[in-house]
Each structure stands twice: as structure tokens, then as C-alpha cells.
Amino acid sequence: MTEAVRPEWSGIDRLPTIDLLRLMNAEDRTVAEAVAARLEPIAAVVDAVAARMGAGGRLVYAGAGTAGRLGVLDASECPPTFGTDPDRVVGVIAGGPAALVGAVEGAEDRPDLAVADLEPLALTPADTLVGVSASGRTPYTVAAVRRARAAGALTVGLACARGSALAAAAELAIEVEVGPEVVAGSTRLKAGTAQKLVLNLLSTAVMVRLGKTYGNLMVDLRAVNAKLRDRAQRIVAEATGADAATVHAALAATGGRVKDAVLVVLAGVDAPAAAALLAASGGRLREALDSAPPKG
């Protein structure tokens, strides 16, 4: 299906630019609906991944081309957004780092490369590997799933075609059918958008389940630059209702750690006590607040 050609689109090169864009935009709007139809299997994956990560496991994405780049992108955004260690969410792409900025021809057809790329990770039953492939038949990605499953890791196949080899190889499957592309076979379009949406849902919901947010606030972000330091100030202010001076003092006392600063303000504890409460609650701020001694 991802390679199918729609005859009625054969004249898009003759369309006025605005009509071409309207056609593409109309097709893009169908992607969210296709993802919505697969929310139940996505939810099952989220719960399974969260359980494993909560026990110390890792989330690994594997793919080739656009699919591989999207996995690496999602993995790279977890540390600054959710404060995860870089080795907790990992992206593996056929062809290695060079494939992030250019095509590495033939890499996607090499199952042996997938096995070699996963070897340094030493996957365990606590880990999860999500294979991402538009067609669901990419040899590199299918091999990665099979290798991970042999190691006892939970395996998930994310594809944009029904009944794929990738889904058959994995324990859990998410198959989002987006139909043919406006430019036939260009799966960086609707298929790529669908994969990005699913990865957004997956990683974000897992992090929410792990207590990486407080409500909808990113309380585990790492304030490594001026923008994020300003955001930390706003998050603590939003969570506590405290004035700027109180927020600044709490962040200074806790080394810029947002969760700790919220506890300092709301629970009236010092920084070491805040850290202890968070450690006892597994890093979940809401639980730490509930277990804090009465203020004052």
C-alpha cells in the first residue's frame, strides 16, 4: 500500500501551486484519523513499555531511512524534555550516524547490520525495541526486531501497512494505514507523519506514566541553557503559585531541579528533604507531595 499509485493524482505536476498544496494538505488531514483508529494498540504498548522502563529497562527504536531518523529524533528529545539519561531511550539507524544526514544506500537491506548495531546494547528482557518501517518489510528493521526478541526484549512493530512482516516478527504491533502517498512511494510524507505522531504519543505517554510530568508540566526537564532555565522558572511558578523571588530561591537551593524546587515551595522542606522524598516516591512529584509532612 505504501508504494501504491493513485491514477487520479497523475497530473499533479500540472496543478497550480495552491491546488497542489491543497491536495497534499487534505491528505495530511487523514493521517491523524488513521492514528486515532490505532489508539488501543498504542495504549497497550505504552503500558508495557512504562512497566519495563519503571523497572530499569530501556526503550530502543530501530529503523532505516526516514523511519530510522524519526526514531533517533524521538530518542534525542527525551533527555532535554523529560530528564532521562541518554542511554534510556536510544535510536538505532541503518547506516549509522551518516544516515541521519544522507542516504546510505543498501544499508536497509542488510539484516547483518541490524544484529551488529544492537550488539553493543546487550538487550535484556527489561528492554523494549520498537522497529519502525513504513512498508513493514525493511530487512534491517525486521532483523532488529527478531534479534531483540531472541534476547528476550519486548518487541513492537510500527508500520503503515496491514499484515506486515514486521508485525509478524514482533510481539505487539501498531499498523497505521495511511494509504498511497501523493508522490507515489514517498513515505516521508503521510507515512512519516504517522510515524512521528505515534512516536510522540508513545514516548510522551510513557514519560507521563513514569512521573516525568506534574499535570502537564515538564518538571523533569534539564535546564541546560537560558531558554530552559527560563522555562524552569515558569514551571515552578505555575506549579506553586509562588512569586519570582521565592521560585528563584527554591531553584537555587536545589541546583535548578524543578521537582525538588516545587517540593521546597509547596511542602516547606529544605533541599535535602525534597530529594529524599522524591527518592522514596520513585521520582513521582505528586506522590512525594502526598507523602510530605504537614507544612509548618
mmCIF file of C-alpha atoms in Angstrom:
data_model
loop_
_atom_site.group_PDB
_atom_site.id
_atom_site.type_symbol
_atom_site.label_atom_id
_atom_site.label_comp_id
_atom_site.label_asym_id
_atom_site.label_seq_id
_atom_site.Cartn_x
_atom_site.Cartn_y
_atom_site.Cartn_z
ATOM 1 C CA MET A 1 0.000 0.000 0.000
ATOM 2 C CA THR A 2 2.819 2.436 0.755
ATOM 3 C CA GLU A 3 4.047 2.004 -2.853
ATOM 4 C CA ALA A 4 0.615 2.198 -4.497
ATOM 5 C CA VAL A 5 -0.105 4.747 -7.234
ATOM 6 C CA ARG A 6 -3.338 6.769 -7.353
ATOM 7 C CA PRO A 7 -4.145 7.380 -11.052
ATOM 8 C CA GLU A 8 -6.208 10.473 -10.251
ATOM 9 C CA TRP A 9 -3.061 12.164 -8.975
ATOM 10 C CA SER A 10 -1.036 11.552 -12.125
ATOM 11 C CA GLY A 11 -1.315 15.183 -13.189
ATOM 12 C CA ILE A 12 -0.126 16.902 -10.007
ATOM 13 C CA ASP A 13 2.831 18.400 -11.872
ATOM 14 C CA ARG A 14 0.348 20.395 -13.936
ATOM 15 C CA LEU A 15 -1.601 21.772 -10.988
ATOM 16 C CA PRO A 16 -1.308 25.388 -9.875
ATOM 17 C CA THR A 17 0.850 25.521 -6.754
ATOM 18 C CA ILE A 18 -2.044 26.392 -4.441
ATOM 19 C CA ASP A 19 -4.072 23.408 -5.722
ATOM 20 C CA LEU A 20 -1.103 21.073 -5.254
ATOM 21 C CA LEU A 21 -0.731 22.283 -1.668
ATOM 22 C CA ARG A 22 -4.462 21.892 -1.027
ATOM 23 C CA LEU A 23 -4.306 18.307 -2.240
ATOM 24 C CA MET A 24 -1.329 17.477 -0.030
ATOM 25 C CA ASN A 25 -2.870 19.219 2.968
ATOM 26 C CA ALA A 26 -6.155 17.354 2.518
ATOM 27 C CA GLU A 27 -4.264 14.065 2.509
ATOM 28 C CA ASP A 28 -2.276 15.092 5.594
ATOM 29 C CA ARG A 29 -5.527 15.627 7.488
ATOM 30 C CA THR A 30 -6.362 11.941 7.073
ATOM 31 C CA VAL A 31 -3.236 10.887 8.974
ATOM 32 C CA ALA A 32 -4.485 11.887 12.423
ATOM 33 C CA GLU A 33 -7.649 9.876 11.810
ATOM 34 C CA ALA A 34 -5.606 6.826 10.833
ATOM 35 C CA VAL A 35 -3.578 7.144 14.036
ATOM 36 C CA ALA A 36 -6.764 7.623 16.090
ATOM 37 C CA ALA A 37 -8.003 4.270 14.807
ATOM 38 C CA ARG A 38 -4.973 2.578 16.417
ATOM 39 C CA LEU A 39 -5.041 4.182 19.862
ATOM 40 C CA GLU A 40 -5.881 0.932 21.666
ATOM 41 C CA PRO A 41 -2.786 -0.960 20.465
ATOM 42 C CA ILE A 42 -0.708 2.159 21.106
ATOM 43 C CA ALA A 43 -2.034 2.268 24.674
ATOM 44 C CA ALA A 44 -1.093 -1.389 25.173
ATOM 45 C CA VAL A 45 2.437 -0.610 24.019
ATOM 46 C CA VAL A 46 2.675 2.432 26.310
ATOM 47 C CA ASP A 47 1.686 0.436 29.382
ATOM 48 C CA ALA A 48 4.059 -2.398 28.537
ATOM 49 C CA VAL A 49 6.994 -0.053 27.893
ATOM 50 C CA ALA A 50 6.314 2.000 31.020
ATOM 51 C CA ALA A 51 6.296 -1.132 33.171
ATOM 52 C CA ARG A 52 9.665 -2.189 31.814
ATOM 53 C CA MET A 53 11.242 1.256 31.992
ATOM 54 C CA GLY A 54 9.950 1.638 35.530
ATOM 55 C CA ALA A 55 11.945 -1.479 36.379
ATOM 56 C CA GLY A 56 15.104 -0.051 34.815
ATOM 57 C CA GLY A 57 14.656 -1.118 31.190
ATOM 58 C CA ARG A 58 15.377 0.874 28.051
ATOM 59 C CA LEU A 59 13.341 1.919 25.019
ATOM 60 C CA VAL A 60 15.154 1.347 21.728
ATOM 61 C CA TYR A 61 13.987 2.427 18.275
ATOM 62 C CA ALA A 62 15.358 0.764 15.138
ATOM 63 C CA GLY A 63 14.731 1.698 11.530
ATOM 64 C CA ALA A 64 16.144 2.760 8.192
ATOM 65 C CA GLY A 65 15.840 5.978 6.209
ATOM 66 C CA THR A 66 13.061 8.328 7.297
ATOM 67 C CA ALA A 67 11.750 5.811 9.833
ATOM 68 C CA GLY A 68 15.185 5.444 11.415
ATOM 69 C CA ARG A 69 15.702 9.209 11.539
ATOM 70 C CA LEU A 70 12.362 9.685 13.274
ATOM 71 C CA GLY A 71 13.324 7.121 15.910
ATOM 72 C CA VAL A 72 16.662 8.824 16.542
ATOM 73 C CA LEU A 73 14.890 12.199 16.714
ATOM 74 C CA ASP A 74 12.386 10.983 19.301
ATOM 75 C CA ALA A 75 15.133 9.403 21.385
ATOM 76 C CA SER A 76 17.290 12.547 21.275
ATOM 77 C CA GLU A 77 14.441 14.728 22.509
ATOM 78 C CA CYS A 78 13.719 12.702 25.657
ATOM 79 C CA PRO A 79 16.703 13.875 27.773
ATOM 80 C CA PRO A 80 16.048 17.640 27.464
ATOM 81 C CA THR A 81 12.270 17.238 27.722
ATOM 82 C CA PHE A 82 11.954 14.601 30.410
ATOM 83 C CA GLY A 83 15.349 14.479 32.087
ATOM 84 C CA THR A 84 16.043 10.901 31.031
ATOM 85 C CA ASP A 85 19.594 9.608 30.829
ATOM 86 C CA PRO A 86 20.709 9.428 27.174
ATOM 87 C CA ASP A 87 21.027 5.657 27.358
ATOM 88 C CA ARG A 88 17.429 5.103 28.495
ATOM 89 C CA VAL A 89 15.830 5.949 25.127
ATOM 90 C CA VAL A 90 18.045 5.046 22.178
ATOM 91 C CA GLY A 91 17.682 5.320 18.410
ATOM 92 C CA VAL A 92 19.474 2.936 16.038
ATOM 93 C CA ILE A 93 19.505 3.644 12.295
ATOM 94 C CA ALA A 94 20.700 1.546 9.367
ATOM 95 C CA GLY A 95 23.953 3.026 8.122
ATOM 96 C CA GLY A 96 24.837 4.666 11.436
ATOM 97 C CA PRO A 97 25.210 8.409 12.099
ATOM 98 C CA ALA A 98 25.989 9.150 8.444
ATOM 99 C CA ALA A 99 22.444 8.051 7.570
ATOM 100 C CA LEU A 100 20.982 10.871 9.639
ATOM 101 C CA VAL A 101 22.014 13.472 7.071
ATOM 102 C CA GLY A 102 22.239 11.455 3.870
ATOM 103 C CA ALA A 103 21.226 8.203 2.246
ATOM 104 C CA VAL A 104 23.441 5.205 2.949
ATOM 105 C CA GLU A 105 22.478 3.067 0.003
ATOM 106 C CA GLY A 106 21.858 -0.594 0.681
ATOM 107 C CA ALA A 107 22.010 -0.360 4.470
ATOM 108 C CA GLU A 108 18.309 -1.054 4.866
ATOM 109 C CA ASP A 109 18.734 -4.363 3.032
ATOM 110 C CA ARG A 110 21.388 -5.662 5.467
ATOM 111 C CA PRO A 111 19.961 -7.782 8.301
ATOM 112 C CA ASP A 112 23.518 -8.414 9.480
ATOM 113 C CA LEU A 113 23.970 -4.683 10.145
ATOM 114 C CA ALA A 114 20.974 -4.713 12.468
ATOM 115 C CA VAL A 115 22.446 -7.553 14.502
ATOM 116 C CA ALA A 116 25.814 -5.764 14.682
ATOM 117 C CA ASP A 117 24.219 -2.420 15.644
ATOM 118 C CA LEU A 118 22.292 -3.995 18.517
ATOM 119 C CA GLU A 119 25.216 -5.980 19.881
ATOM 120 C CA PRO A 120 26.706 -3.107 21.953
ATOM 121 C CA LEU A 121 23.350 -2.529 23.634
ATOM 122 C CA ALA A 122 23.276 -6.038 25.126
ATOM 123 C CA LEU A 123 19.482 -6.112 25.185
ATOM 124 C CA THR A 124 17.745 -7.797 28.111
ATOM 125 C CA PRO A 125 14.154 -8.846 28.945
ATOM 126 C CA ALA A 126 13.723 -5.485 30.713
ATOM 127 C CA ASP A 127 14.160 -3.609 27.424
ATOM 128 C CA THR A 128 11.773 -2.788 24.595
ATOM 129 C CA LEU A 129 12.681 -2.471 20.928
ATOM 130 C CA VAL A 130 10.320 -0.688 18.550
ATOM 131 C CA GLY A 131 11.004 -1.409 14.894
ATOM 132 C CA VAL A 132 9.787 1.410 12.648
ATOM 133 C CA SER A 133 9.163 0.844 8.934
ATOM 134 C CA ALA A 134 6.606 2.383 6.582
ATOM 135 C CA SER A 135 6.247 -0.755 4.477
ATOM 136 C CA GLY A 136 6.754 -3.111 7.405
ATOM 137 C CA ARG A 137 9.137 -5.223 5.341
ATOM 138 C CA THR A 138 12.500 -3.455 5.621
ATOM 139 C CA PRO A 139 15.063 -6.259 6.145
ATOM 140 C CA TYR A 140 17.200 -4.230 8.585
ATOM 141 C CA THR A 141 14.210 -3.421 10.796
ATOM 142 C CA VAL A 142 12.676 -6.883 10.734
ATOM 143 C CA ALA A 143 16.063 -8.353 11.649
ATOM 144 C CA ALA A 144 16.424 -5.897 14.533
ATOM 145 C CA VAL A 145 13.069 -6.983 15.929
ATOM 146 C CA ARG A 146 13.942 -10.654 15.591
ATOM 147 C CA ARG A 147 17.309 -10.149 17.281
ATOM 148 C CA ALA A 148 15.737 -8.210 20.147
ATOM 149 C CA ARG A 149 13.060 -10.846 20.611
ATOM 150 C CA ALA A 150 15.680 -13.565 20.739
ATOM 151 C CA ALA A 151 17.335 -11.613 23.563
ATOM 152 C CA GLY A 152 14.056 -11.653 25.483
ATOM 153 C CA ALA A 153 13.250 -7.962 24.986
ATOM 154 C CA LEU A 154 9.682 -6.848 24.345
ATOM 155 C CA THR A 155 9.325 -6.130 20.621
ATOM 156 C CA VAL A 156 6.950 -3.780 18.830
ATOM 157 C CA GLY A 157 6.420 -3.344 15.098
ATOM 158 C CA LEU A 158 5.295 0.096 13.887
ATOM 159 C CA ALA A 159 4.296 0.030 10.218
ATOM 160 C CA CYS A 160 1.961 1.783 7.795
ATOM 161 C CA ALA A 161 0.673 -1.384 6.152
ATOM 162 C CA ARG A 162 -1.566 -4.144 7.425
ATOM 163 C CA GLY A 163 -0.310 -7.709 7.834
ATOM 164 C CA SER A 164 3.346 -6.732 7.611
ATOM 165 C CA ALA A 165 6.368 -8.936 8.157
ATOM 166 C CA LEU A 166 7.432 -6.525 10.879
ATOM 167 C CA ALA A 167 4.185 -7.009 12.789
ATOM 168 C CA ALA A 168 4.507 -10.769 12.424
ATOM 169 C CA ALA A 169 8.032 -10.694 13.836
ATOM 170 C CA ALA A 170 7.100 -8.571 16.869
ATOM 171 C CA GLU A 171 5.053 -9.379 19.947
ATOM 172 C CA LEU A 172 2.993 -6.195 19.685
ATOM 173 C CA ALA A 173 2.053 -4.330 16.522
ATOM 174 C CA ILE A 174 0.894 -0.837 15.605
ATOM 175 C CA GLU A 175 -0.193 -0.742 11.969
ATOM 176 C CA VAL A 176 -1.376 2.708 10.856
ATOM 177 C CA GLU A 177 -2.799 2.546 7.341
ATOM 178 C CA VAL A 178 -2.400 5.940 5.689
ATOM 179 C CA GLY A 179 -2.860 4.810 2.086
ATOM 180 C CA PRO A 180 -0.895 5.834 -1.016
ATOM 181 C CA GLU A 181 1.278 8.937 -0.994
ATOM 182 C CA VAL A 182 0.588 11.954 -3.216
ATOM 183 C CA VAL A 183 4.068 11.371 -4.655
ATOM 184 C CA ALA A 184 3.894 7.600 -5.090
ATOM 185 C CA GLY A 185 6.216 5.750 -2.737
ATOM 186 C CA SER A 186 7.491 8.870 -0.948
ATOM 187 C CA THR A 187 6.894 7.586 2.559
ATOM 188 C CA ARG A 188 8.486 10.625 4.172
ATOM 189 C CA LEU A 189 5.045 12.192 3.585
ATOM 190 C CA LYS A 190 1.925 10.664 5.180
ATOM 191 C CA ALA A 191 3.700 7.571 6.463
ATOM 192 C CA GLY A 192 6.447 9.694 8.013
ATOM 193 C CA THR A 193 3.864 11.970 9.608
ATOM 194 C CA ALA A 194 2.002 8.975 11.025
ATOM 195 C CA GLN A 195 5.197 7.514 12.463
ATOM 196 C CA LYS A 196 6.094 10.854 14.076
ATOM 197 C CA LEU A 197 2.630 11.123 15.606
ATOM 198 C CA VAL A 198 2.796 7.585 17.009
ATOM 199 C CA LEU A 199 6.290 8.101 18.432
ATOM 200 C CA ASN A 200 5.117 11.371 20.024
ATOM 201 C CA LEU A 201 2.247 9.503 21.662
ATOM 202 C CA LEU A 202 4.379 6.585 22.731
ATOM 203 C CA SER A 203 7.304 8.385 24.345
ATOM 204 C CA THR A 204 5.220 11.176 25.881
ATOM 205 C CA ALA A 205 2.638 8.861 27.413
ATOM 206 C CA VAL A 206 5.368 6.554 28.745
ATOM 207 C CA MET A 207 7.071 9.505 30.418
ATOM 208 C CA VAL A 208 3.779 10.673 31.928
ATOM 209 C CA ARG A 209 3.245 7.167 33.318
ATOM 210 C CA LEU A 210 6.777 7.266 34.776
ATOM 211 C CA GLY A 211 6.058 10.502 36.638
ATOM 212 C CA LYS A 212 8.155 12.701 34.384
ATOM 213 C CA THR A 213 5.412 15.328 34.386
ATOM 214 C CA TYR A 214 3.334 17.032 37.071
ATOM 215 C CA GLY A 215 -0.019 17.516 35.425
ATOM 216 C CA ASN A 216 1.050 18.776 32.012
ATOM 217 C CA LEU A 217 4.211 20.465 33.262
ATOM 218 C CA MET A 218 7.691 19.212 32.285
ATOM 219 C CA VAL A 219 9.041 19.015 35.802
ATOM 220 C CA ASP A 220 11.937 16.712 34.867
ATOM 221 C CA LEU A 221 13.436 18.897 32.155
ATOM 222 C CA ARG A 222 17.138 19.653 32.256
ATOM 223 C CA ALA A 223 17.784 23.403 32.367
ATOM 224 C CA VAL A 224 20.942 23.327 30.279
ATOM 225 C CA ASN A 225 20.507 26.672 28.501
ATOM 226 C CA ALA A 226 18.944 30.090 29.025
ATOM 227 C CA LYS A 227 15.641 29.123 27.407
ATOM 228 C CA LEU A 228 15.245 26.072 29.626
ATOM 229 C CA ARG A 229 16.277 27.996 32.739
ATOM 230 C CA ASP A 230 13.518 30.489 31.997
ATOM 231 C CA ARG A 231 11.119 27.623 31.409
ATOM 232 C CA ALA A 232 12.097 26.078 34.755
ATOM 233 C CA GLN A 233 11.229 29.369 36.455
ATOM 234 C CA ARG A 234 7.828 29.429 34.759
ATOM 235 C CA ILE A 235 7.094 25.785 35.550
ATOM 236 C CA VAL A 236 7.834 26.157 39.258
ATOM 237 C CA ALA A 237 5.774 29.353 39.357
ATOM 238 C CA GLU A 238 2.868 27.638 37.591
ATOM 239 C CA ALA A 239 3.009 24.582 39.848
ATOM 240 C CA THR A 240 3.268 26.518 43.094
ATOM 241 C CA GLY A 241 1.767 29.948 42.503
ATOM 242 C CA ALA A 242 4.828 31.438 44.217
ATOM 243 C CA ASP A 243 6.352 34.808 43.369
ATOM 244 C CA ALA A 244 9.508 35.148 41.273
ATOM 245 C CA ALA A 245 11.826 35.660 44.247
ATOM 246 C CA THR A 246 10.566 32.521 46.015
ATOM 247 C CA VAL A 247 10.859 30.480 42.837
ATOM 248 C CA HIS A 248 14.382 31.732 42.171
ATOM 249 C CA ALA A 249 15.478 30.901 45.711
ATOM 250 C CA ALA A 250 13.998 27.395 45.531
ATOM 251 C CA LEU A 251 15.700 26.628 42.224
ATOM 252 C CA ALA A 252 18.992 27.986 43.527
ATOM 253 C CA ALA A 253 18.744 25.822 46.645
ATOM 254 C CA THR A 254 18.008 22.666 44.630
ATOM 255 C CA GLY A 255 20.600 23.161 41.907
ATOM 256 C CA GLY A 256 17.952 24.005 39.312
ATOM 257 C CA ARG A 257 15.997 20.782 39.794
ATOM 258 C CA VAL A 258 12.378 21.624 39.110
ATOM 259 C CA LYS A 259 10.723 18.795 41.055
ATOM 260 C CA ASP A 260 12.826 19.499 44.114
ATOM 261 C CA ALA A 261 12.070 23.206 43.899
ATOM 262 C CA VAL A 262 8.334 22.568 43.755
ATOM 263 C CA LEU A 263 8.597 20.413 46.863
ATOM 264 C CA VAL A 264 10.636 23.071 48.665
ATOM 265 C CA VAL A 265 7.917 25.627 47.998
ATOM 266 C CA LEU A 266 4.773 23.546 48.433
ATOM 267 C CA ALA A 267 5.896 21.206 51.218
ATOM 268 C CA GLY A 268 8.039 23.730 53.071
ATOM 269 C CA VAL A 269 11.017 21.361 53.252
ATOM 270 C CA ASP A 270 14.687 22.016 52.565
ATOM 271 C CA ALA A 271 16.535 20.737 49.507
ATOM 272 C CA PRO A 272 17.900 17.501 51.080
ATOM 273 C CA ALA A 273 14.461 16.606 52.408
ATOM 274 C CA ALA A 274 12.929 17.278 48.991
ATOM 275 C CA ALA A 275 15.481 14.986 47.369
ATOM 276 C CA ALA A 276 14.750 12.260 49.917
ATOM 277 C CA LEU A 277 11.001 12.497 49.361
ATOM 278 C CA LEU A 278 11.477 12.181 45.604
ATOM 279 C CA ALA A 279 13.810 9.217 46.000
ATOM 280 C CA ALA A 280 11.251 7.464 48.185
ATOM 281 C CA SER A 281 8.475 8.085 45.643
ATOM 282 C CA GLY A 282 10.451 6.880 42.653
ATOM 283 C CA GLY A 283 10.749 10.408 41.321
ATOM 284 C CA ARG A 284 6.994 10.978 41.162
ATOM 285 C CA LEU A 285 6.345 14.510 42.330
ATOM 286 C CA ARG A 286 2.659 14.078 43.094
ATOM 287 C CA GLU A 287 3.364 11.086 45.323
ATOM 288 C CA ALA A 288 6.208 12.946 47.017
ATOM 289 C CA LEU A 289 3.887 15.836 47.805
ATOM 290 C CA ASP A 290 1.273 13.459 49.210
ATOM 291 C CA SER A 291 3.873 11.823 51.474
ATOM 292 C CA ALA A 292 5.427 15.079 52.698
ATOM 293 C CA PRO A 293 4.874 16.048 56.357
ATOM 294 C CA PRO A 294 2.270 18.757 57.001
ATOM 295 C CA LYS A 295 3.696 22.144 56.169
ATOM 296 C CA GLY A 296 4.586 24.305 59.142
#
